[in-house]
PDB file of C-alpha atoms and ligand atoms in Angstrom:
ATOM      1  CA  UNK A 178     111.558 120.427  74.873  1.00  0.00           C
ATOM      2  CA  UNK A 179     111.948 118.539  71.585  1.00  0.00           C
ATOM      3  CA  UNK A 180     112.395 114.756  71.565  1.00  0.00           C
ATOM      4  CA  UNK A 181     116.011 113.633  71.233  1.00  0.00           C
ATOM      5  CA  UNK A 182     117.067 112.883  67.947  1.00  0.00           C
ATOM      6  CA  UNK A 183     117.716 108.615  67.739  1.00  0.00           C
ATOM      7  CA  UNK A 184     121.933 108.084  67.198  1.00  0.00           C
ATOM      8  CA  UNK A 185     123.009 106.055  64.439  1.00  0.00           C
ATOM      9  CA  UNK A 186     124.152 103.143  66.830  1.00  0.00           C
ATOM     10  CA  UNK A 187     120.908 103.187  68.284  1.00  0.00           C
ATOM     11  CA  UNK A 188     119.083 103.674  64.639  1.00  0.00           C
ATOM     12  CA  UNK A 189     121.015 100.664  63.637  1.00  0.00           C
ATOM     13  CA  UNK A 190     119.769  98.272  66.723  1.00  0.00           C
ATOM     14  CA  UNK A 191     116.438  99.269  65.748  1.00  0.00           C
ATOM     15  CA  UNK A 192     116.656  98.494  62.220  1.00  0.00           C
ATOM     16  CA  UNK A 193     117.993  94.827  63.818  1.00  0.00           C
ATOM     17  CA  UNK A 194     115.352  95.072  66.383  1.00  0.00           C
ATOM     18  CA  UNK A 195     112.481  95.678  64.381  1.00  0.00           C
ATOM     19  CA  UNK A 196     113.458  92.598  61.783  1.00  0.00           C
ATOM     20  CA  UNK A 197     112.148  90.348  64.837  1.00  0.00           C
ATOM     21  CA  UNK A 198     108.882  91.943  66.133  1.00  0.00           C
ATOM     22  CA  UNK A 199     105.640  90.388  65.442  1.00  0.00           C
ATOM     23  CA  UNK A 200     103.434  93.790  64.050  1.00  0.00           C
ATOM     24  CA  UNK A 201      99.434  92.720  64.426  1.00  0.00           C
ATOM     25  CA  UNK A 202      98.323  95.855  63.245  1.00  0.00           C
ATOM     26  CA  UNK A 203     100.948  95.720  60.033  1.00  0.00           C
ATOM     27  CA  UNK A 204      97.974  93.785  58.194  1.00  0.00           C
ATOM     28  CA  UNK A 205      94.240  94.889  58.066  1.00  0.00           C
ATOM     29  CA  UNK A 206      92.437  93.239  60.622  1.00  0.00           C
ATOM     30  CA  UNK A 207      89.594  93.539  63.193  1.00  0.00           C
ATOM     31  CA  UNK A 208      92.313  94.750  65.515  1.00  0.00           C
ATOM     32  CA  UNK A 209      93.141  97.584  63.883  1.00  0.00           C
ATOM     33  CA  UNK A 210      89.842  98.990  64.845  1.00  0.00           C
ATOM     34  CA  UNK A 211      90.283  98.283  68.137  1.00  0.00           C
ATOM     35  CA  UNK A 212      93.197  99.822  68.364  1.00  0.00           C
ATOM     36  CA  UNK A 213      91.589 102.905  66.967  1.00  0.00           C
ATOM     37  CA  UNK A 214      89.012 102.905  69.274  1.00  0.00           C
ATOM     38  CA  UNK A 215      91.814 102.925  71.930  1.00  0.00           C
ATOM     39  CA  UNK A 216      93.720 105.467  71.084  1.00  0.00           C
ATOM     40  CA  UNK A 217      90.653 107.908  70.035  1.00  0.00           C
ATOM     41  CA  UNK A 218      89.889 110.404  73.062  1.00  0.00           C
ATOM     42  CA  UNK A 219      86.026 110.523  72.572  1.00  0.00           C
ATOM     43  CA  UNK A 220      85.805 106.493  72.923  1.00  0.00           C
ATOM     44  CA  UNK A 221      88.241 106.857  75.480  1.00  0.00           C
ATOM     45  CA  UNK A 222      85.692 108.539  77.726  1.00  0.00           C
ATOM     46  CA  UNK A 223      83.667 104.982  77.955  1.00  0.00           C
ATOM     47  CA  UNK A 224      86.306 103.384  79.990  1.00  0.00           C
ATOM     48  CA  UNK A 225      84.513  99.730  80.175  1.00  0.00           C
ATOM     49  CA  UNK A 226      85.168  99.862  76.033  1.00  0.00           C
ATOM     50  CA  UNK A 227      88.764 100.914  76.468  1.00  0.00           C
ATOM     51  CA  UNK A 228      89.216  97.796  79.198  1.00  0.00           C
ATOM     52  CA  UNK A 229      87.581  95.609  76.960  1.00  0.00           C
ATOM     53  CA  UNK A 230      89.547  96.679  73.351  1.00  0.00           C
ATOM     54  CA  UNK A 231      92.865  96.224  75.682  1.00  0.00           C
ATOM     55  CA  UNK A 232      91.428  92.657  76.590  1.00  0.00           C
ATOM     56  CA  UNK A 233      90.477  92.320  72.967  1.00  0.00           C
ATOM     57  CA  UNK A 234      94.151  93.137  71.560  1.00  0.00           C
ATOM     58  CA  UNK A 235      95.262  90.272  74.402  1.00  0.00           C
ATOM     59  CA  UNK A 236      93.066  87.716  73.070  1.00  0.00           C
ATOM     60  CA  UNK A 237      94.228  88.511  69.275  1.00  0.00           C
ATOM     61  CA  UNK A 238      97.761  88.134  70.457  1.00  0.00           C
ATOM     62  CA  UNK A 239      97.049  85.436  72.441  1.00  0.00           C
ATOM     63  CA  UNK A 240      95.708  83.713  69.773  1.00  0.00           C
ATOM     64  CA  UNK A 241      99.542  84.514  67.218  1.00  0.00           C
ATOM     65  CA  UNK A 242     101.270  83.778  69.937  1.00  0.00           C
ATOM     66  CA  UNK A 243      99.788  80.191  70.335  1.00  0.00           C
ATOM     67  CA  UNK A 244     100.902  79.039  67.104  1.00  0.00           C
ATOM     68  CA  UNK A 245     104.053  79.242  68.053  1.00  0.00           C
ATOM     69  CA  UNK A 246     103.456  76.550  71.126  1.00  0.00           C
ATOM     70  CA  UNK A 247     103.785  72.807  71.307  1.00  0.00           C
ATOM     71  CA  UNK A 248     100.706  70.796  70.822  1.00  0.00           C
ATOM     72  CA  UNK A 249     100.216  66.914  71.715  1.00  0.00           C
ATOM     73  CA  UNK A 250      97.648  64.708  69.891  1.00  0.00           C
ATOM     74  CA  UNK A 251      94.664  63.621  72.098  1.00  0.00           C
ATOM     75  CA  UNK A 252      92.436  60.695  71.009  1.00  0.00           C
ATOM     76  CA  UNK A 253      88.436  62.334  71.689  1.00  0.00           C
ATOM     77  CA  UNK A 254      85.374  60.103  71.709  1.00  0.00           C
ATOM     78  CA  UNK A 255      82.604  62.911  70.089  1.00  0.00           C
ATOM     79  CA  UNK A 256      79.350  61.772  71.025  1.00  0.00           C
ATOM     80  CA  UNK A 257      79.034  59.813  67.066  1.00  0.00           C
ATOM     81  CA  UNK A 258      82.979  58.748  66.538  1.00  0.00           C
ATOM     82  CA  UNK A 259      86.601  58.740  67.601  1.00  0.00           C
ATOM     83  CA  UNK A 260      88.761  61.569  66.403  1.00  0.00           C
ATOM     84  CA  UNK A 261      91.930  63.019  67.540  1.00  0.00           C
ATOM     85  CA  UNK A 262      92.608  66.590  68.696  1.00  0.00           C
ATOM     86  CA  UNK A 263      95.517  68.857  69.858  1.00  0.00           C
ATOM     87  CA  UNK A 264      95.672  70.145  73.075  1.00  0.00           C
ATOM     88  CA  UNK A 265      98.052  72.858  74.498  1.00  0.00           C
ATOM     89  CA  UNK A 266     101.195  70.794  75.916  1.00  0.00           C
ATOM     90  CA  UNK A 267     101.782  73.613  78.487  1.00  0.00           C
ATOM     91  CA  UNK A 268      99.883  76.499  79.394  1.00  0.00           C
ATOM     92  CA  UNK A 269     102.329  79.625  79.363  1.00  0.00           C
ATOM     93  CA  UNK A 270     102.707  81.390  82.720  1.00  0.00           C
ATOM     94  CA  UNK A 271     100.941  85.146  82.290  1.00  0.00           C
ATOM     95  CA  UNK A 272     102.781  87.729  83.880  1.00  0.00           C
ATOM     96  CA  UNK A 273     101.855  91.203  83.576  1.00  0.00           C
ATOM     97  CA  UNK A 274     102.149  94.783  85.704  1.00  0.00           C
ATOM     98  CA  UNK A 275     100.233  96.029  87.543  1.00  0.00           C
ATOM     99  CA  UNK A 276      97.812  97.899  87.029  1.00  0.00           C
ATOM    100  CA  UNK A 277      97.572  99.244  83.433  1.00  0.00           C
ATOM    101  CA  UNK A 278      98.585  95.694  82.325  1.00  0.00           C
ATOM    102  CA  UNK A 279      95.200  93.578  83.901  1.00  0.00           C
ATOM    103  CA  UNK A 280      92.707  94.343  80.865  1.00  0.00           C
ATOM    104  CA  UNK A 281      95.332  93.589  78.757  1.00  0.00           C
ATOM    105  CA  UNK A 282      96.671  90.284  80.569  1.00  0.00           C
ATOM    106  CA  UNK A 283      92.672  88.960  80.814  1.00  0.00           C
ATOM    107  CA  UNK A 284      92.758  88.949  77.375  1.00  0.00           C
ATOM    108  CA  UNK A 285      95.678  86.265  77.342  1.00  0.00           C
ATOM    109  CA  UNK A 286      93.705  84.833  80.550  1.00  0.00           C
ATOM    110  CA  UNK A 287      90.777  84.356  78.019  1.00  0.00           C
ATOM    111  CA  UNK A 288      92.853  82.204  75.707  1.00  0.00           C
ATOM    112  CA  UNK A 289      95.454  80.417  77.982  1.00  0.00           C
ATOM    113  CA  UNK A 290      92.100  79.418  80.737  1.00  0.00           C
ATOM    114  CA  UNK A 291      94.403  77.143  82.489  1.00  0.00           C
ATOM    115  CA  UNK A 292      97.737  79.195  82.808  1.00  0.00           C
ATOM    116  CA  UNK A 293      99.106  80.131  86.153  1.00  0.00           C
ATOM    117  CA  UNK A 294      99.215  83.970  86.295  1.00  0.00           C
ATOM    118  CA  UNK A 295     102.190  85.840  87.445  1.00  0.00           C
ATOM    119  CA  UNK A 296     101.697  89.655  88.748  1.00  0.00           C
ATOM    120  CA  UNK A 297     104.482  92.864  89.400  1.00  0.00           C
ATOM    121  CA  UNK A 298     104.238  96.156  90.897  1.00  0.00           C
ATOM    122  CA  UNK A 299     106.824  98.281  89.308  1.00  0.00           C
ATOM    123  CA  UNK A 300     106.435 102.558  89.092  1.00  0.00           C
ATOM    124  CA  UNK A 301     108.325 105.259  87.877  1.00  0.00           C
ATOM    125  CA  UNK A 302     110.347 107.499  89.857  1.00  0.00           C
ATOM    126  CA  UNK A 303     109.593 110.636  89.320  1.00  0.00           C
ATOM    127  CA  UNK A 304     111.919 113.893  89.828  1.00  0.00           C
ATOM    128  CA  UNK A 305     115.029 111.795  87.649  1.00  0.00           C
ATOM    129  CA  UNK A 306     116.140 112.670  84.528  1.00  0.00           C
ATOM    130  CA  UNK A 307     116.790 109.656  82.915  1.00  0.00           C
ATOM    131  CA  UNK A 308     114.013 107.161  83.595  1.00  0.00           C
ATOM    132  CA  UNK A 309     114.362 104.814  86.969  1.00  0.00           C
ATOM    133  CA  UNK A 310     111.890 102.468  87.893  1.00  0.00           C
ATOM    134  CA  UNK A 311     111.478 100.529  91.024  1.00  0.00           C
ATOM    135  CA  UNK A 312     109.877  96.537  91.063  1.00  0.00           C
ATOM    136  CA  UNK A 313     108.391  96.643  94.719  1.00  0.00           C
ATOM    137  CA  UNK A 314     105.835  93.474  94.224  1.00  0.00           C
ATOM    138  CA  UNK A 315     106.216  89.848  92.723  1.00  0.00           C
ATOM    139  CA  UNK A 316     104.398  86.879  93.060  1.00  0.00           C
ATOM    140  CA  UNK A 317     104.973  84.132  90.572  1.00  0.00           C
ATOM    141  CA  UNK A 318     105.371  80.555  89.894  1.00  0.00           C
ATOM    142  CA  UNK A 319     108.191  78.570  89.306  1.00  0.00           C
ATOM    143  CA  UNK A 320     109.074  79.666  85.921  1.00  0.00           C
ATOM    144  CA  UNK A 321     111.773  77.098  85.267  1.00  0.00           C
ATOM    145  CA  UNK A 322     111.526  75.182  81.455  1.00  0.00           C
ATOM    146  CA  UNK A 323     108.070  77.146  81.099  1.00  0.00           C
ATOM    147  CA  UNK A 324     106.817  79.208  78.430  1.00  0.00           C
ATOM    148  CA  UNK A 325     106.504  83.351  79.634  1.00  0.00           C
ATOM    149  CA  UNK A 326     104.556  85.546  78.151  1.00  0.00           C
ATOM    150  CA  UNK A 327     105.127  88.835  79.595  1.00  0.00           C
ATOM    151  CA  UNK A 328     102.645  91.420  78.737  1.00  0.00           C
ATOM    152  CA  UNK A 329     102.712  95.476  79.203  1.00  0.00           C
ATOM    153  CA  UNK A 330     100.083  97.242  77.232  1.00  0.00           C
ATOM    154  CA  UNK A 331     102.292 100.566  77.001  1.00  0.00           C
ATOM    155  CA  UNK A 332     106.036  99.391  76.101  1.00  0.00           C
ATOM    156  CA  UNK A 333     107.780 102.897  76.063  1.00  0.00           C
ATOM    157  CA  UNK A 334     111.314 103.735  77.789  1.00  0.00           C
ATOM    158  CA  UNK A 335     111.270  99.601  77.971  1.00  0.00           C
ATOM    159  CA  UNK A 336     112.938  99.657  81.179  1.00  0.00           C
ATOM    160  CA  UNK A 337     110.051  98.959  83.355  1.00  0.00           C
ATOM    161  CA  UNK A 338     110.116  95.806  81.250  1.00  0.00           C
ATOM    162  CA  UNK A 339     113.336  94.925  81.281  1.00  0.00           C
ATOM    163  CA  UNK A 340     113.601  95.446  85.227  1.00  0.00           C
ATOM    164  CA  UNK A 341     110.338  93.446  85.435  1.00  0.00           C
ATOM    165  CA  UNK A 342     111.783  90.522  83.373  1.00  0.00           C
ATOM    166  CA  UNK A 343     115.180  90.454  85.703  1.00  0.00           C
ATOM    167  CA  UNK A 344     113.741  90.432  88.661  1.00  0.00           C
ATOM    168  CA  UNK A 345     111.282  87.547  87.022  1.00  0.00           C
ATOM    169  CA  UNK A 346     114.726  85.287  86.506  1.00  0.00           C
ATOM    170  CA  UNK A 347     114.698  84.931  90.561  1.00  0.00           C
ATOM    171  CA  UNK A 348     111.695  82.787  90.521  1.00  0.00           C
ATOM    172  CA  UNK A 349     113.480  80.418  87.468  1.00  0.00           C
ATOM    173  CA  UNK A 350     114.701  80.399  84.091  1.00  0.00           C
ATOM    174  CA  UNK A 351     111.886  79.907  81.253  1.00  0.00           C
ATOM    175  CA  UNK A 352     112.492  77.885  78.315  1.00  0.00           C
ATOM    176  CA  UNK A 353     110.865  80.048  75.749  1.00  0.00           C
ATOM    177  CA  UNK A 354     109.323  84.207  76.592  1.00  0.00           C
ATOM    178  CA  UNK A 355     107.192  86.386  74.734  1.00  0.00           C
ATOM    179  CA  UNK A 356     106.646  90.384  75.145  1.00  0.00           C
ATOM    180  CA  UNK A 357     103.717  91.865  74.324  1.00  0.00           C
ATOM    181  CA  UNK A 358     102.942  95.151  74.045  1.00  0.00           C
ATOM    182  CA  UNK A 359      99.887  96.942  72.443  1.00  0.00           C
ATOM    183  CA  UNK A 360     101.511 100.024  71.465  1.00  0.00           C
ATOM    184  CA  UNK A 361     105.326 100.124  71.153  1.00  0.00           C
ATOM    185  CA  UNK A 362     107.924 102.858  70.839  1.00  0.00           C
ATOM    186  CA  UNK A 363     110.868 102.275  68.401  1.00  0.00           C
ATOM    187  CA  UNK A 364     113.252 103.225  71.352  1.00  0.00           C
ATOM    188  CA  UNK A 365     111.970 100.902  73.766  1.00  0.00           C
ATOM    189  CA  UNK A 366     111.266  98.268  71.492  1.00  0.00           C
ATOM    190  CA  UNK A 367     115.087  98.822  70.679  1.00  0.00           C
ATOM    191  CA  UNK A 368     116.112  98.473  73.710  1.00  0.00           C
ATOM    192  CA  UNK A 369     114.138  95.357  74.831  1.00  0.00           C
ATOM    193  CA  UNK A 370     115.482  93.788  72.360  1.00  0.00           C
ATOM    194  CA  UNK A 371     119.067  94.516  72.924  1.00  0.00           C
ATOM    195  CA  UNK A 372     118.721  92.996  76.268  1.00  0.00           C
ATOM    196  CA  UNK A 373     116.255  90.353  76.339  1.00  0.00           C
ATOM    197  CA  UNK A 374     117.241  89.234  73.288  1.00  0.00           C
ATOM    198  CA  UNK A 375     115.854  85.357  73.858  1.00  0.00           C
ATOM    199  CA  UNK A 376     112.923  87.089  73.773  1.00  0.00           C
ATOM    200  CA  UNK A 377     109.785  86.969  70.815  1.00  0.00           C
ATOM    201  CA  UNK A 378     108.622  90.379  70.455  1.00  0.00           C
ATOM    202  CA  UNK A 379     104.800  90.884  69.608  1.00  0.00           C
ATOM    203  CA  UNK A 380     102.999  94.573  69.264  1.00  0.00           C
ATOM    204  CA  UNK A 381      99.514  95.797  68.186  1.00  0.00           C
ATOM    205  CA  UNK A 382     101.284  98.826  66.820  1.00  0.00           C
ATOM    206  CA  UNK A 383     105.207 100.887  66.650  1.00  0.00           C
ATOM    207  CA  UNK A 384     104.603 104.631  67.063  1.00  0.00           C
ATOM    208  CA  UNK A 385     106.693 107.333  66.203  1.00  0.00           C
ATOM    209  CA  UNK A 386     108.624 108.234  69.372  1.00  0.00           C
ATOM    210  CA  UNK A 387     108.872 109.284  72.696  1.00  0.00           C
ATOM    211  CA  UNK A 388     108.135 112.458  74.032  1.00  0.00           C
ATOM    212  CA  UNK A 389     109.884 114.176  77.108  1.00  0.00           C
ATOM    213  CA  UNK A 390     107.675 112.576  79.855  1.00  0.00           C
ATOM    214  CA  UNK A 391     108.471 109.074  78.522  1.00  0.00           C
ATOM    215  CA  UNK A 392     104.898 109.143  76.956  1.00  0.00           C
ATOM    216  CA  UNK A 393     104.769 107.253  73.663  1.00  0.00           C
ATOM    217  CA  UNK A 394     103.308 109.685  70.602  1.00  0.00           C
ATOM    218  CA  UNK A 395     100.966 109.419  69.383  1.00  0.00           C
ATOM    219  CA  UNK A 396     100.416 106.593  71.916  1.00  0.00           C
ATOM    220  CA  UNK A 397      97.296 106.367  73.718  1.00  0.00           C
ATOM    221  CA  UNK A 398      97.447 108.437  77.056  1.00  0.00           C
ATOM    222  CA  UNK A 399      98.031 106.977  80.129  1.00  0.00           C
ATOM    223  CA  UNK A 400      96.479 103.142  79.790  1.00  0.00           C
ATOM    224  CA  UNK A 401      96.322 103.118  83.819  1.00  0.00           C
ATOM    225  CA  UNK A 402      94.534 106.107  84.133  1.00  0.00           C
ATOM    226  CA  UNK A 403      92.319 105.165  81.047  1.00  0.00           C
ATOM    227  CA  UNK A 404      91.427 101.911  82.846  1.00  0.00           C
ATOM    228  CA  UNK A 405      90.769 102.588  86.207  1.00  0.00           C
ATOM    229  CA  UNK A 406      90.462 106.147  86.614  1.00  0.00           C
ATOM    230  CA  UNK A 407      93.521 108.639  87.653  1.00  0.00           C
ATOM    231  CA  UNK A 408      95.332 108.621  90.157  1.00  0.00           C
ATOM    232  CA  UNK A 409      96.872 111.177  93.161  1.00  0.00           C
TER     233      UNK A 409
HETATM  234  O1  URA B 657     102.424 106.455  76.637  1.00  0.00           O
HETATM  235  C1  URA B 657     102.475 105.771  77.658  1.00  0.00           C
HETATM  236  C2  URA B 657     103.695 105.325  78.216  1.00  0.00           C
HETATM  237  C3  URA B 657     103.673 104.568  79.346  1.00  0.00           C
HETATM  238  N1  URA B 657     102.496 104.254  79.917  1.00  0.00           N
HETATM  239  C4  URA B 657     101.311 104.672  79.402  1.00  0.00           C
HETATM  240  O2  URA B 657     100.249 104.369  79.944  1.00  0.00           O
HETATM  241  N2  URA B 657     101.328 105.424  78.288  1.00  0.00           N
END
């Protein structure tokens, strides 16, 4: 079955959409290679280099997304004279899904080594046409005036997200969010931002489309599977 073609209302909330997202891979950089390696099926086979090239992507973004956070001025006594440094006012909370999203969120763990973490169990229903997703497991801390850095390696349909993100609100209301995505569709990219739209978006990479399965092409496979081996 061929992919749907994109309406012009939804073309034009992409164009919007797409003014706003962060694009890592848009310049050359080390992570462009990572991302190669990711998405190549040979190097796919070693799945302790995928895991670490998703962890890698989360430290890079980790590392664009923190110069958009507040520092404070610290006076340090080095070991031959005074100087002063900037430390990280607040650590963001780090909440990702589980389970494709752990490589991915250690990378921001790597970075942000004092953040509380903040974990979600959502899946797919399968045997629906239109995509439905059920959130089934949160644990989080109080997000209220914090900075949230949601992170899903695989943002496709978005809706997994978005769910994710609602049910999120319960435990507070943050005063700044970033998604982060490795590879991003232009649907759900679309889409996320239509209804998170306090939200910074941040992706290694926007592929082409979706295809009937909700897969993104050309995508990457299945980043769970990839990770941590396939599943029943
Ligand atoms: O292409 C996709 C879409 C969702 N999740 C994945 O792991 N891959």
């Amino acid at each position: 079955m061929a992919t749907p073609p994109i309406s012009s209302a939804a073309a034009a909330a992409l164009a919007d959409a797409l003014a706003h997202v962060h694009v890592v891979c848009a310049e050359p950089s080390i992570a462009n290679h990572f991302l190669a390696e990711l998405r190549d099926k040979e190097v796919q086979k070693d799945s302790l280099r995928f895991r670490r090239n998703l962890q890698r992507l989360g430290e890079i973004i980790a590392y664009r997304i923190s110069s958009h956070l507040s520092y404070t001025d610290k006076v340090i006594q080095t070991p031959l004279a005074e100087t002063t440094g900037k430390l990280l006012h607040d650590f963001p909370i780090l909440a990702t899904v589980l389970r494709a999203g752990l490589p991915f969120h250690q990378g921001f763990l790597n970075y942000f080594d004092q953040s509380p973490s903040a974990f979600v169990a959502a899946y797919r229903i399968e045997g629906t046409a239109q995509v439905q997703v059920q959130v089934d497991y949160l644990s989080a801390p109080s997000l209220d005036e914090r900075v949230l850095i949601l992170a899903d390696p695989m943002l496709a349909s978005g809706k997994s997200l978005v769910q994710t993100y609602r049910a999120m609100l319960r435990f507070g209301t943050p005063r700044q969010v970033h998604i982060a995505a490795v590879i991003a569709s232009p649907e759900g990219l679309a889409y996320v931002a239509r209804e998170i739209p306090e939200a910074n978006l941040w992706v290694a990479a926007i592929d082409e489309k979706l295809n009937e399965h909700a897969y993104i092409i050309p995508g990457l496979g299945d980043a769970g599977d990839l990770s941590y081996g396939s599943k029943l």
